[in-house]
Coordinates of C-alpha atoms in Angstrom, one line a residue:
M1 CA 101.7 -109.3 330.6
P2 CA 100.1 -107.0 327.9
G3 CA 102.3 -105.6 325.4
P4 CA 103.3 -101.9 324.9
S5 CA 100.4 -101.5 322.7
S6 CA 97.8 -102.4 325.1
C7 CA 98.4 -99.4 327.5
G8 CA 95.8 -97.4 325.7
A9 CA 98.5 -95.0 324.0
A10 CA 98.4 -95.5 319.9
P11 CA 101.7 -95.7 318.3
A12 CA 102.7 -92.3 316.8
T13 CA 102.5 -92.5 313.0
P14 CA 104.0 -89.9 310.6
S15 CA 101.6 -87.3 309.4
A16 CA 100.9 -87.2 305.7
P17 CA 102.3 -84.5 303.8
A18 CA 99.9 -81.8 303.1
P19 CA 98.4 -81.8 299.6
D20 CA 99.9 -79.3 297.0
V21 CA 97.3 -76.5 296.9
P22 CA 97.5 -74.7 293.6
P23 CA 98.1 -70.7 293.9
V24 CA 94.9 -68.8 293.7
T25 CA 95.3 -65.9 291.5
P26 CA 94.3 -62.6 293.2
P27 CA 91.5 -60.6 291.6
P28 CA 92.7 -57.6 289.6
A29 CA 92.6 -54.0 291.4
Q30 CA 89.3 -52.3 290.6
G31 CA 90.4 -49.7 288.0
S32 CA 93.5 -51.7 286.7
V33 CA 93.8 -52.6 283.0
E34 CA 93.3 -56.1 283.6
A35 CA 90.1 -55.2 285.4
R36 CA 88.9 -53.0 282.6
F37 CA 89.7 -55.8 280.0
L38 CA 88.0 -58.3 282.0
A39 CA 84.9 -55.9 282.3
S40 CA 85.1 -55.2 278.5
A41 CA 85.3 -58.9 277.7
H42 CA 82.1 -59.8 279.9
R43 CA 80.1 -56.8 278.4
L44 CA 81.1 -57.2 274.9
A45 CA 81.1 -60.9 274.6
P46 CA 77.4 -61.5 274.8
A47 CA 76.4 -58.6 272.7
V48 CA 78.8 -60.0 270.1
R49 CA 77.2 -63.5 270.4
G50 CA 73.8 -62.2 270.0
V51 CA 74.2 -60.2 267.0
A52 CA 76.2 -62.7 265.1
V53 CA 73.8 -65.6 265.8
V54 CA 71.1 -63.4 264.6
V55 CA 73.1 -62.7 261.3
I56 CA 73.8 -66.4 260.9
S57 CA 70.1 -67.2 261.5
V58 CA 68.9 -64.7 258.9
F59 CA 71.0 -66.3 256.1
G60 CA 70.1 -70.1 257.8
L61 CA 66.5 -69.3 257.5
L62 CA 66.8 -68.3 253.8
G63 CA 68.0 -71.6 253.0
V64 CA 64.9 -73.5 255.1
P65 CA 62.8 -75.4 252.7
D66 CA 59.3 -74.3 252.3
E67 CA 57.4 -77.1 254.2
A68 CA 59.7 -76.1 257.3
V69 CA 59.2 -72.5 257.1
P70 CA 57.3 -72.1 260.1
M71 CA 59.6 -74.2 262.1
G72 CA 62.3 -72.1 260.9
F73 CA 60.7 -69.2 262.3
A74 CA 59.9 -70.6 265.5
V75 CA 63.6 -71.3 265.9
F76 CA 64.4 -68.1 264.8
G77 CA 62.1 -66.4 267.3
L78 CA 64.1 -68.0 270.1
V79 CA 67.4 -66.6 268.5
L80 CA 66.0 -63.1 268.6
A81 CA 64.9 -63.5 272.0
G82 CA 68.2 -64.8 273.1
A83 CA 70.0 -62.0 271.2
A84 CA 67.8 -59.3 273.3
V85 CA 69.0 -61.0 276.4
D86 CA 72.6 -61.1 275.2
C87 CA 72.4 -57.5 274.5
C88 CA 70.4 -56.5 277.6
A89 CA 73.1 -58.2 279.6
G90 CA 76.1 -56.9 278.0
F91 CA 75.1 -53.2 278.2
T92 CA 73.1 -53.1 281.2
G93 CA 74.4 -56.0 283.2
R94 CA 70.8 -57.3 283.8
G95 CA 70.0 -60.8 282.6
A96 CA 73.4 -61.9 282.9
A97 CA 72.9 -65.5 284.4
L98 CA 69.9 -65.9 281.8
S99 CA 72.3 -65.2 278.8
P100 CA 74.4 -68.2 279.0
V101 CA 71.3 -70.6 279.2
L102 CA 69.6 -69.1 276.1
A103 CA 72.9 -69.5 274.4
V104 CA 73.0 -73.1 275.4
L105 CA 69.1 -73.6 274.2
R106 CA 69.6 -71.9 270.9
V107 CA 72.4 -74.2 269.8
V108 CA 70.5 -77.1 270.9
A109 CA 67.2 -75.8 269.0
V110 CA 69.2 -75.0 265.8
C111 CA 70.9 -78.4 265.9
A112 CA 67.9 -80.5 266.8
V113 CA 65.7 -79.2 263.9
Q114 CA 68.6 -79.1 261.2
E115 CA 67.4 -82.3 259.7
W116 CA 64.2 -80.6 258.4
T117 CA 65.6 -76.8 258.1
G118 CA 68.6 -77.6 255.7
G119 CA 69.8 -81.2 256.4
P120 CA 72.4 -82.9 258.5
A121 CA 75.4 -80.6 259.4
N122 CA 73.9 -77.5 257.4
L123 CA 75.9 -74.2 258.0
W124 CA 73.3 -72.9 260.5
A125 CA 73.9 -75.0 262.9
L126 CA 77.5 -75.5 262.7
N127 CA 77.9 -71.6 262.7
V128 CA 75.6 -71.0 265.7
L129 CA 77.4 -73.8 267.4
T130 CA 81.1 -72.6 266.8
T131 CA 80.3 -68.8 267.6
T132 CA 78.5 -69.7 271.0
A133 CA 81.5 -71.9 271.9
I134 CA 84.1 -69.0 270.9
T135 CA 82.1 -66.3 273.1
L136 CA 82.0 -68.4 276.0
Q137 CA 85.5 -68.6 276.1
W138 CA 85.7 -64.7 277.0
E139 CA 83.1 -65.1 279.5
W140 CA 83.6 -68.1 281.6
S141 CA 86.6 -70.3 282.9
P142 CA 87.6 -73.5 281.0
A143 CA 85.9 -75.3 284.2
V144 CA 82.7 -74.2 283.0
T145 CA 83.3 -74.0 279.1
V146 CA 85.0 -77.2 278.4
P147 CA 82.0 -79.3 279.6
V148 CA 79.4 -77.1 278.2
T149 CA 81.2 -77.3 274.8
A150 CA 81.5 -80.8 275.0
G151 CA 77.9 -81.0 275.5
L152 CA 76.9 -79.0 272.6
L153 CA 79.2 -81.0 270.4
A154 CA 77.5 -84.1 271.6
V155 CA 74.3 -82.6 270.5
E156 CA 75.7 -81.8 267.2
L157 CA 77.0 -85.1 266.4
A158 CA 73.6 -86.7 267.7
A159 CA 71.6 -84.7 265.4
A160 CA 74.0 -84.8 262.3
G161 CA 75.7 -88.3 262.4
T162 CA 79.1 -89.2 262.9
E163 CA 80.2 -88.5 259.3
V164 CA 80.8 -84.7 260.4
T165 CA 83.2 -86.0 263.2
G166 CA 86.4 -85.4 261.4
T167 CA 85.6 -82.0 260.3
L168 CA 83.7 -80.5 263.3
V169 CA 85.7 -81.8 265.8
P170 CA 89.0 -80.4 264.8
R171 CA 87.5 -77.0 263.7
L172 CA 85.6 -76.7 267.0
L173 CA 88.7 -77.7 269.3
F174 CA 90.9 -75.2 267.1
E175 CA 88.6 -72.2 267.3
C176 CA 88.3 -72.7 271.2
L177 CA 91.7 -72.8 271.8
L178 CA 92.4 -69.9 269.6
A179 CA 89.7 -67.8 271.3
R180 CA 91.0 -69.1 275.0
L181 CA 94.7 -68.1 274.0
G182 CA 93.9 -64.8 272.6
F183 CA 91.9 -64.0 275.8
V184 CA 95.0 -65.2 278.0
L185 CA 97.3 -63.1 276.2
L186 CA 95.3 -59.9 276.3
R187 CA 94.5 -60.7 280.3
Q188 CA 98.4 -61.0 280.9
S189 CA 99.1 -58.0 278.8
G190 CA 96.8 -55.8 280.9
R191 CA 98.5 -57.4 284.0
R192 CA 102.1 -56.7 282.5
V193 CA 100.7 -53.0 282.0
D194 CA 99.4 -52.6 285.6
E195 CA 102.7 -53.9 287.1
L196 CA 104.6 -51.6 284.9
R197 CA 102.5 -48.8 286.2
E198 CA 103.0 -49.9 289.5
R199 CA 106.8 -50.0 289.5
R200 CA 106.9 -46.6 288.0
S201 CA 104.5 -45.2 290.6
A202 CA 106.7 -46.9 293.5
L203 CA 109.9 -45.4 291.6
A204 CA 108.2 -41.9 291.4
L205 CA 107.1 -41.9 295.0
A206 CA 110.8 -43.1 296.1
E207 CA 112.0 -40.1 293.9
A208 CA 109.9 -37.6 295.5
V209 CA 110.7 -38.8 299.1
S210 CA 114.5 -38.5 298.1
L211 CA 113.9 -35.3 296.9
A212 CA 112.1 -34.0 299.8
R213 CA 114.6 -35.6 302.1
H214 CA 117.4 -33.8 300.1
R215 CA 115.8 -30.6 300.4
K216 CA 115.1 -30.8 304.0
E217 CA 118.7 -31.8 304.5
R218 CA 119.7 -28.5 302.4
E219 CA 117.5 -26.4 304.8
Y220 CA 119.1 -27.9 307.9
L221 CA 122.2 -27.1 306.4
A222 CA 121.1 -23.5 305.6
L223 CA 119.8 -23.2 309.0
L224 CA 122.9 -24.3 310.7
H225 CA 124.9 -22.0 308.7
D226 CA 122.8 -19.1 309.4
T227 CA 122.8 -19.7 313.2
A228 CA 125.7 -21.5 315.1
A229 CA 128.1 -22.0 312.3
S230 CA 128.4 -18.4 311.4
T231 CA 128.8 -17.4 315.2
F232 CA 131.5 -19.9 315.7
L233 CA 133.2 -18.7 312.7
L234 CA 133.0 -15.0 313.6
V235 CA 134.2 -15.8 317.2
T236 CA 137.3 -17.8 315.8
V237 CA 138.1 -15.3 313.6
Q238 CA 137.9 -12.1 315.8
G239 CA 138.5 -14.0 319.0
T240 CA 138.7 -11.5 321.8
D241 CA 138.0 -8.6 320.0
M242 CA 134.3 -9.1 319.9
D243 CA 132.0 -7.8 322.8
P244 CA 130.7 -10.8 325.0
E245 CA 127.4 -9.5 325.1
Q246 CA 127.0 -9.1 321.2
V247 CA 128.0 -13.1 321.0
A248 CA 125.7 -13.9 323.8
E249 CA 123.0 -12.1 321.8
Y250 CA 124.1 -13.9 318.4
A251 CA 123.8 -17.1 320.5
R252 CA 120.2 -16.5 322.0
R253 CA 118.9 -15.7 318.3
D254 CA 120.7 -18.9 317.0
L255 CA 119.0 -21.0 319.7
A256 CA 115.7 -19.5 319.0
V257 CA 116.0 -20.4 315.2
L258 CA 117.2 -23.9 315.8
T259 CA 114.7 -24.8 318.3
G260 CA 111.6 -23.5 316.2
T261 CA 110.8 -20.5 318.6
A262 CA 111.8 -18.0 316.1
G263 CA 109.2 -19.5 313.3
G264 CA 109.3 -22.4 311.1
A265 CA 107.8 -24.3 308.3
T266 CA 104.1 -24.5 308.3
D267 CA 102.0 -27.2 306.9
Q268 CA 99.5 -24.8 305.7
D269 CA 100.7 -23.0 302.6
S270 CA 98.2 -20.1 302.9
P271 CA 98.5 -16.7 301.5
V272 CA 100.3 -14.2 304.0
D273 CA 101.4 -10.6 303.7
L274 CA 105.2 -10.7 302.9
T275 CA 105.9 -6.9 304.1
A276 CA 104.5 -7.6 307.3
S277 CA 106.6 -10.9 307.8
L278 CA 109.8 -9.0 306.6
R279 CA 109.3 -5.8 309.0
T280 CA 109.0 -8.5 311.8
V281 CA 112.5 -9.8 310.8
V282 CA 113.8 -6.2 310.7
G283 CA 112.3 -5.6 314.1
A284 CA 113.5 -8.8 315.5
G285 CA 117.1 -7.9 314.5
G286 CA 120.3 -6.7 316.4
R287 CA 122.3 -3.8 316.4
L288 CA 121.8 -3.2 312.5
S289 CA 119.6 0.1 311.4
V290 CA 117.6 -1.3 308.6
D291 CA 115.7 1.3 306.4
V292 CA 112.6 -0.3 304.6
H293 CA 111.2 0.6 301.6
A294 CA 108.0 -1.3 300.7
D295 CA 105.5 -0.8 298.0
E296 CA 102.0 -2.9 297.8
V297 CA 102.9 -6.4 296.9
P298 CA 100.4 -9.4 296.4
L299 CA 100.1 -12.1 299.1
V300 CA 102.4 -14.8 298.6
P301 CA 102.1 -18.7 300.1
A302 CA 103.3 -19.3 303.2
S303 CA 106.2 -21.6 302.1
V304 CA 107.4 -18.9 299.9
A305 CA 107.5 -16.1 302.6
L306 CA 109.0 -18.2 305.0
A307 CA 112.1 -18.7 302.4
F308 CA 112.2 -14.9 301.7
V309 CA 112.3 -14.4 305.8
R310 CA 115.1 -16.8 306.4
A311 CA 117.0 -15.5 303.1
V312 CA 116.6 -11.7 304.5
R313 CA 117.5 -12.8 307.6
E314 CA 120.7 -14.2 306.7
A315 CA 121.6 -11.5 304.4
L316 CA 121.1 -9.1 307.2
V317 CA 123.3 -11.0 309.4
N318 CA 126.1 -11.0 306.9
V319 CA 125.7 -7.2 306.6
E320 CA 125.9 -6.9 310.4
R321 CA 128.6 -9.2 310.8
H322 CA 130.8 -8.7 307.8
A323 CA 130.0 -5.4 305.8
G324 CA 131.4 -3.2 308.6
V325 CA 128.7 -0.7 308.5
G326 CA 125.5 -0.2 310.8
T327 CA 123.0 0.4 308.4
A328 CA 121.4 -1.4 305.3
T329 CA 118.5 -1.1 303.1
L330 CA 115.4 -3.4 302.6
S331 CA 113.3 -3.0 299.7
V332 CA 110.2 -4.6 298.8
R333 CA 108.5 -4.1 295.6
G334 CA 106.6 -5.8 292.9
E335 CA 107.8 -5.9 289.0
G336 CA 105.1 -7.1 287.0
D337 CA 103.6 -10.6 288.1
R338 CA 107.0 -10.8 290.5
V339 CA 107.8 -9.9 294.1
V340 CA 111.3 -8.6 294.4
V341 CA 113.1 -8.0 297.6
V342 CA 116.4 -6.2 297.6
V343 CA 118.9 -6.1 300.7
A344 CA 121.8 -3.5 300.2
D345 CA 124.8 -2.1 302.1
S346 CA 127.6 0.4 301.3
G347 CA 129.9 -1.7 303.2
V348 CA 133.3 -3.2 302.4
G349 CA 131.9 -5.6 299.6
F350 CA 133.6 -8.7 298.2
Q351 CA 134.3 -10.6 294.9
P352 CA 131.5 -13.2 295.1
E353 CA 133.2 -15.1 292.2
Q354 CA 136.3 -15.7 294.6
V355 CA 134.4 -17.3 297.3
A356 CA 135.2 -21.0 297.4
R357 CA 132.6 -23.6 296.6
S358 CA 132.8 -25.1 300.0
R359 CA 131.5 -22.0 301.8
R360 CA 127.8 -22.1 301.7
G361 CA 127.1 -18.9 303.0
I362 CA 125.0 -16.8 300.5
R363 CA 124.8 -19.8 298.1
G364 CA 123.2 -22.1 300.5
S365 CA 121.2 -19.8 302.9
V366 CA 120.1 -17.6 300.1
V367 CA 120.1 -18.5 296.6
E368 CA 119.3 -22.3 297.1
R369 CA 116.7 -21.7 299.6
M370 CA 115.1 -19.2 297.2
A371 CA 115.4 -21.7 294.2
A372 CA 113.8 -24.4 296.4
V373 CA 110.2 -22.6 296.4
G374 CA 110.6 -21.6 292.8
G375 CA 112.1 -18.4 293.1
G376 CA 115.7 -16.8 292.5
A377 CA 118.5 -14.7 293.9
T378 CA 121.5 -13.0 292.8
V379 CA 124.3 -11.3 294.6
T380 CA 126.3 -8.4 293.3
S381 CA 129.2 -6.9 295.1
R382 CA 132.7 -5.7 294.7
P383 CA 135.4 -4.4 297.1
G384 CA 134.6 -0.9 298.5
A385 CA 131.3 -0.9 296.6
G386 CA 128.8 -2.4 299.0
T387 CA 126.8 -5.3 298.5
G388 CA 123.4 -6.3 296.9
V389 CA 121.2 -9.2 297.2
R390 CA 118.1 -9.3 294.9
M391 CA 115.4 -12.1 295.5
V392 CA 112.5 -12.7 293.1
W393 CA 109.5 -15.0 293.2
P394 CA 108.5 -16.6 290.9
G395 CA 112.0 -17.2 289.5
E396 CA 113.2 -15.1 286.4

């Protein structure tokens, strides 16, 4: 009978482990320090090479024997043409692919004619070779520069002979390694700066979000105090002495504020008429009679007007519930470049410095609310002399 392996099913073989793939370094983000450094290196390296090779060739041409002057000028013409392409590639970006080709051709040409233009291993050929090899390190990766530099070194050794190997090879290797190391260190420094900037931006964003959340929580606490908490406290203290209809009126007003039907924050911080907004608050008031004195004041941002409206509403509610009087005065005026709003009454008054820190009251619903929009608020009162709440924007 056929064996198990003849049934058509091949025996299972363990799969070979996946080869290790080297991580690919993502390109730097546009506008980052690393990206700007790379752009500067690619822009300046060709121009520096072109200018340096021209200067080296000028001095090299001075040492050419008389009988080789035409050949020297021919090579110098190639150098000038390559330098023009280098500068054009560096400053305009045009001819970027032609620049390294001409750089290699210049080295080959200078090395090939050195036997007639100054003898084997003359400084013209050596300096053009090293300058080209160094600047290529700032333009291309080692996958390109290593074989290109090795090829140029082979051309120079073939033209000058092996007697220069002991000095040329270590010099060229050291200079190329130094150029590559400097390039890598500067690129890593730019990447590190980008990382620090990103971290700082993330921390700033987290701080801004936390601050906004804290302000929103404070606003919620202030609204809660302005509405339900104050009504519950009032009912608890006065108990059965309160008029049920008055309690119901307070409850309806609290519900309107908490559900947003009485007005809330606006996303559009457009300028609004503060006096008209405050008159709306007075018109929607309860049994308290408010005497309004308003001068002409400039328009204020909607967020500032909202803070004034809520702070004035809380001040008037305090007068109605705690001052023991049925009238109050609301003053709206300008003092220089400031808007000043004052709520005053001639009620029983109190001593502000004796109010416990645990009681938010005027502190949370008026003072902190005005401070949140860049304004300020102060409370002046004493027993038997009434209370005054002064709110200003911008803050003093």
